[in-house]
Rosetta silent file (secondary structure, phi, psi, omega in degrees, C-alpha in Angstrom):
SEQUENCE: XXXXXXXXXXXXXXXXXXXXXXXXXXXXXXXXXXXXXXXXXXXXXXXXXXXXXXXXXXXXXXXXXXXXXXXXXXXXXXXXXXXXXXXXXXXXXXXXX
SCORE:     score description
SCORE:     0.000 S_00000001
   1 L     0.000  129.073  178.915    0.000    0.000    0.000 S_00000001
   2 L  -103.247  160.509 -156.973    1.480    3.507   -0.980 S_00000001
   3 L   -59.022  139.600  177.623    1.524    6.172    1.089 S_00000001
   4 H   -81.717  -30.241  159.773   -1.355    8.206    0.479 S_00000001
   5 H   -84.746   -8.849  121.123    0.591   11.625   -0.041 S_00000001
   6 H   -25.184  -81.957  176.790    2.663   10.100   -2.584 S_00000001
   7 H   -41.258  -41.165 -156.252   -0.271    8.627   -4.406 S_00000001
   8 H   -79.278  -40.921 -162.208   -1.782   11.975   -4.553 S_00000001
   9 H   -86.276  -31.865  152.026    1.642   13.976   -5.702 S_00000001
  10 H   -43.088  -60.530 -170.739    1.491   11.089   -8.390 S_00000001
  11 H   -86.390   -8.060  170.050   -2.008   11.396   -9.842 S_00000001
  12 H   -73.507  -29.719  168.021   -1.226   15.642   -9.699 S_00000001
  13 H   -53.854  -41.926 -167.586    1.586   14.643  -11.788 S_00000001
  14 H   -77.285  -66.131  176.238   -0.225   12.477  -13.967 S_00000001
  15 H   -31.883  -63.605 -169.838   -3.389   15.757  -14.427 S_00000001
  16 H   -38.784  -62.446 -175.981   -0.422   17.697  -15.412 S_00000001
  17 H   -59.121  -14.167 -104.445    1.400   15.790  -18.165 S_00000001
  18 H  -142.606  -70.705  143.545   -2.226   15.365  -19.350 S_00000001
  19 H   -10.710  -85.879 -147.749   -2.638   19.518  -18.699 S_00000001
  20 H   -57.316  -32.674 -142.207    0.779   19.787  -20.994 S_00000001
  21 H   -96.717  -13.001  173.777    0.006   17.487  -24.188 S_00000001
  22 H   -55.705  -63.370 -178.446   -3.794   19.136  -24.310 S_00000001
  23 H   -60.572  -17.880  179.761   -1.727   22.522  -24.807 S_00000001
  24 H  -104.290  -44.309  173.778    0.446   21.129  -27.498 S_00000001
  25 H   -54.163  -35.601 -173.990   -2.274   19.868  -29.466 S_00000001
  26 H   -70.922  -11.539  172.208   -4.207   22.692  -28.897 S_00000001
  27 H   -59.346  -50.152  171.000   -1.127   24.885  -30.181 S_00000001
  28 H   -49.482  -71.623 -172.745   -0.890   22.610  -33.544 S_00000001
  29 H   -40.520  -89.607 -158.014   -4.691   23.423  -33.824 S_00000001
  30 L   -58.574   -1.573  151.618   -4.129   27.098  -33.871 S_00000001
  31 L   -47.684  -69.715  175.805   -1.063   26.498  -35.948 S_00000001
  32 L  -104.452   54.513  166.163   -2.661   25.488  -38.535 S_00000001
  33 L    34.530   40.064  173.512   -5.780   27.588  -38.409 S_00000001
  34 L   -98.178  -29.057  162.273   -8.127   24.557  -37.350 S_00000001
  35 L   -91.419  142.643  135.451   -9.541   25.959  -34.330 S_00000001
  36 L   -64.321  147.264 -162.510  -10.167   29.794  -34.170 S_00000001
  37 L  -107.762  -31.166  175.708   -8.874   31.673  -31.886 S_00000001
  38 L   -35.573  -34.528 -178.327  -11.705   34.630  -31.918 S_00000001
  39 L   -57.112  168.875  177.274  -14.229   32.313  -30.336 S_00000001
  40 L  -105.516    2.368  144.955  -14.581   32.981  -27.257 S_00000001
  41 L   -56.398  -39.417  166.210  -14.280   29.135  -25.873 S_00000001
  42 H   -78.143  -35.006 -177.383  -10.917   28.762  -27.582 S_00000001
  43 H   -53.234  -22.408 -163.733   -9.847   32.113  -25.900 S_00000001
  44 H   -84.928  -99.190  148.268  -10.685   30.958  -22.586 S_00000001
  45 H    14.621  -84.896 -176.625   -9.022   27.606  -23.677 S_00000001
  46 H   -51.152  -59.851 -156.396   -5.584   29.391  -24.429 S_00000001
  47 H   -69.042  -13.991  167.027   -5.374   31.587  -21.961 S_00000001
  48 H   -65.674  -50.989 -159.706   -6.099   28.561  -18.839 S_00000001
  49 H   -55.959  -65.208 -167.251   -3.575   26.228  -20.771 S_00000001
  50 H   -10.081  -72.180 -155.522   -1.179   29.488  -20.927 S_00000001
  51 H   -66.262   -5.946  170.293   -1.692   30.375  -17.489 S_00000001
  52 H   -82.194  -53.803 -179.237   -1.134   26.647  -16.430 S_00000001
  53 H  -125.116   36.231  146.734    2.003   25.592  -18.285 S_00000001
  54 L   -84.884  -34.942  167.676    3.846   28.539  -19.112 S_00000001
  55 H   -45.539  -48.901 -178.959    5.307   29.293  -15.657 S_00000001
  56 H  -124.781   39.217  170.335    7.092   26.253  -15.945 S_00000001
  57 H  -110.694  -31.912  179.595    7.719   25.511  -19.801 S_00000001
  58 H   -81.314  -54.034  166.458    9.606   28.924  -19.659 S_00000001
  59 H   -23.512  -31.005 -152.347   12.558   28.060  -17.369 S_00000001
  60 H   -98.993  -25.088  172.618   12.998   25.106  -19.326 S_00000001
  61 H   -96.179   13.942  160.234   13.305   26.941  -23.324 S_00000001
  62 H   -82.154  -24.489 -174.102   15.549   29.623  -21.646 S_00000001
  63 H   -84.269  -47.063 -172.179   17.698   26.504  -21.496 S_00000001
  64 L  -128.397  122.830  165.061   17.121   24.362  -24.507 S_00000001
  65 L   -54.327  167.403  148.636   15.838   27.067  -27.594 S_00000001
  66 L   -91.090  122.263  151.699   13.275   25.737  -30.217 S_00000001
  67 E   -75.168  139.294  173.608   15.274   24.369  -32.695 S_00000001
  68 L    51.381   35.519 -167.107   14.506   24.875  -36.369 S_00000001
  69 L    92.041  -22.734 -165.367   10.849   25.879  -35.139 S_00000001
  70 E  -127.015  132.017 -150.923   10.117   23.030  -33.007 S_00000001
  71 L   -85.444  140.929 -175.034    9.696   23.942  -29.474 S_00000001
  72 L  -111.997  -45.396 -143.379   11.238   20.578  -27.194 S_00000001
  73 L   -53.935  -30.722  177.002   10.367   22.404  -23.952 S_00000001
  74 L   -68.894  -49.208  169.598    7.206   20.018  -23.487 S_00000001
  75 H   -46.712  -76.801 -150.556    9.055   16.810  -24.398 S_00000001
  76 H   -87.387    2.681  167.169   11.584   17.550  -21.551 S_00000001
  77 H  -113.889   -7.655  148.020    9.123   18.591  -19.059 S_00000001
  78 H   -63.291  -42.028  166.617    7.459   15.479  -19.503 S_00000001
  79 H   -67.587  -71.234 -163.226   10.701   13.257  -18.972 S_00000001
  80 H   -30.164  -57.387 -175.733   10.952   15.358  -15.718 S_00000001
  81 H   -55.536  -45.285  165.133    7.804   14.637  -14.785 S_00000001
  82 H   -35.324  -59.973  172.480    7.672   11.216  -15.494 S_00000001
  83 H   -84.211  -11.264  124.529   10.955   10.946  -12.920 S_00000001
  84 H   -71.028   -7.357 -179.331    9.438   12.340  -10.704 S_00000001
  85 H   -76.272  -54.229 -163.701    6.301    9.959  -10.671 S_00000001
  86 H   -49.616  -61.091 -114.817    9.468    6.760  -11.061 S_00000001
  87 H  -100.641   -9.835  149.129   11.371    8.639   -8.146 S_00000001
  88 H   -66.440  -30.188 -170.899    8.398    9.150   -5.815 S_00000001
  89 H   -68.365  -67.016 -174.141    6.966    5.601   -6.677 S_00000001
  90 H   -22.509  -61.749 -150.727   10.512    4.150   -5.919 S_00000001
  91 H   -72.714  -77.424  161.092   10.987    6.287   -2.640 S_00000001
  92 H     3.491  -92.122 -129.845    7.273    4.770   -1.302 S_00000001
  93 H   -86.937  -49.169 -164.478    7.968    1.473   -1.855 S_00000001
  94 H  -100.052   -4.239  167.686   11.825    1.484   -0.626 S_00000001
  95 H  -132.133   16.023  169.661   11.214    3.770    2.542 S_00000001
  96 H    73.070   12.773  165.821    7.776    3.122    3.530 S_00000001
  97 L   -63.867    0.000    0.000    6.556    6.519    2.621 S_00000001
């Protein structure tokens, strides 16, 4: 049985990455002009995702640019996340947390 503050810091993790790949599809949509951005459902829409995963998507492309156009900073805030989900499950399991 894991620690119930674990599990929980897990499944916030898990909303998040969830949270992150919703904003990069919804970016591709408005990339290529499939959603509008005028409605006022997508605006609302951008500006949550923004205000959700920009705070911590920018530290991470002051570090690694977009190359050639293609932005990484999501890819590499996913592997984070991910190791933290391993590195919480891990500590749980190997210290009783």
């Amino acid at each position: 049985m894991m620690n119930p503050i674990a599990a929980l810091l897990i499944e916030i993790l898990e909303i998040y990455k969830w949270i992150i790949i919703i904003a990069v599809i919804v970016s591709w949509l408005t990339a290529f002009n499939v959603i509008n951005e005028r409605n006022d459902f997508v605006r609302t829409l951008l500006r949550i995702l923004y205000a959700l995963t920009e705070p911590v998507l920018r530290p991470i492309r002051r570090v690694i640019p977009a190359m050639g156009g293609l932005d990484l900073s999501p890819i590499v805030l996913l592997l984070i996340i991910w190791f933290l989900q391993y590195t919480i499950r891990w500590a749980a399991f190997n210290y009783g947390m």
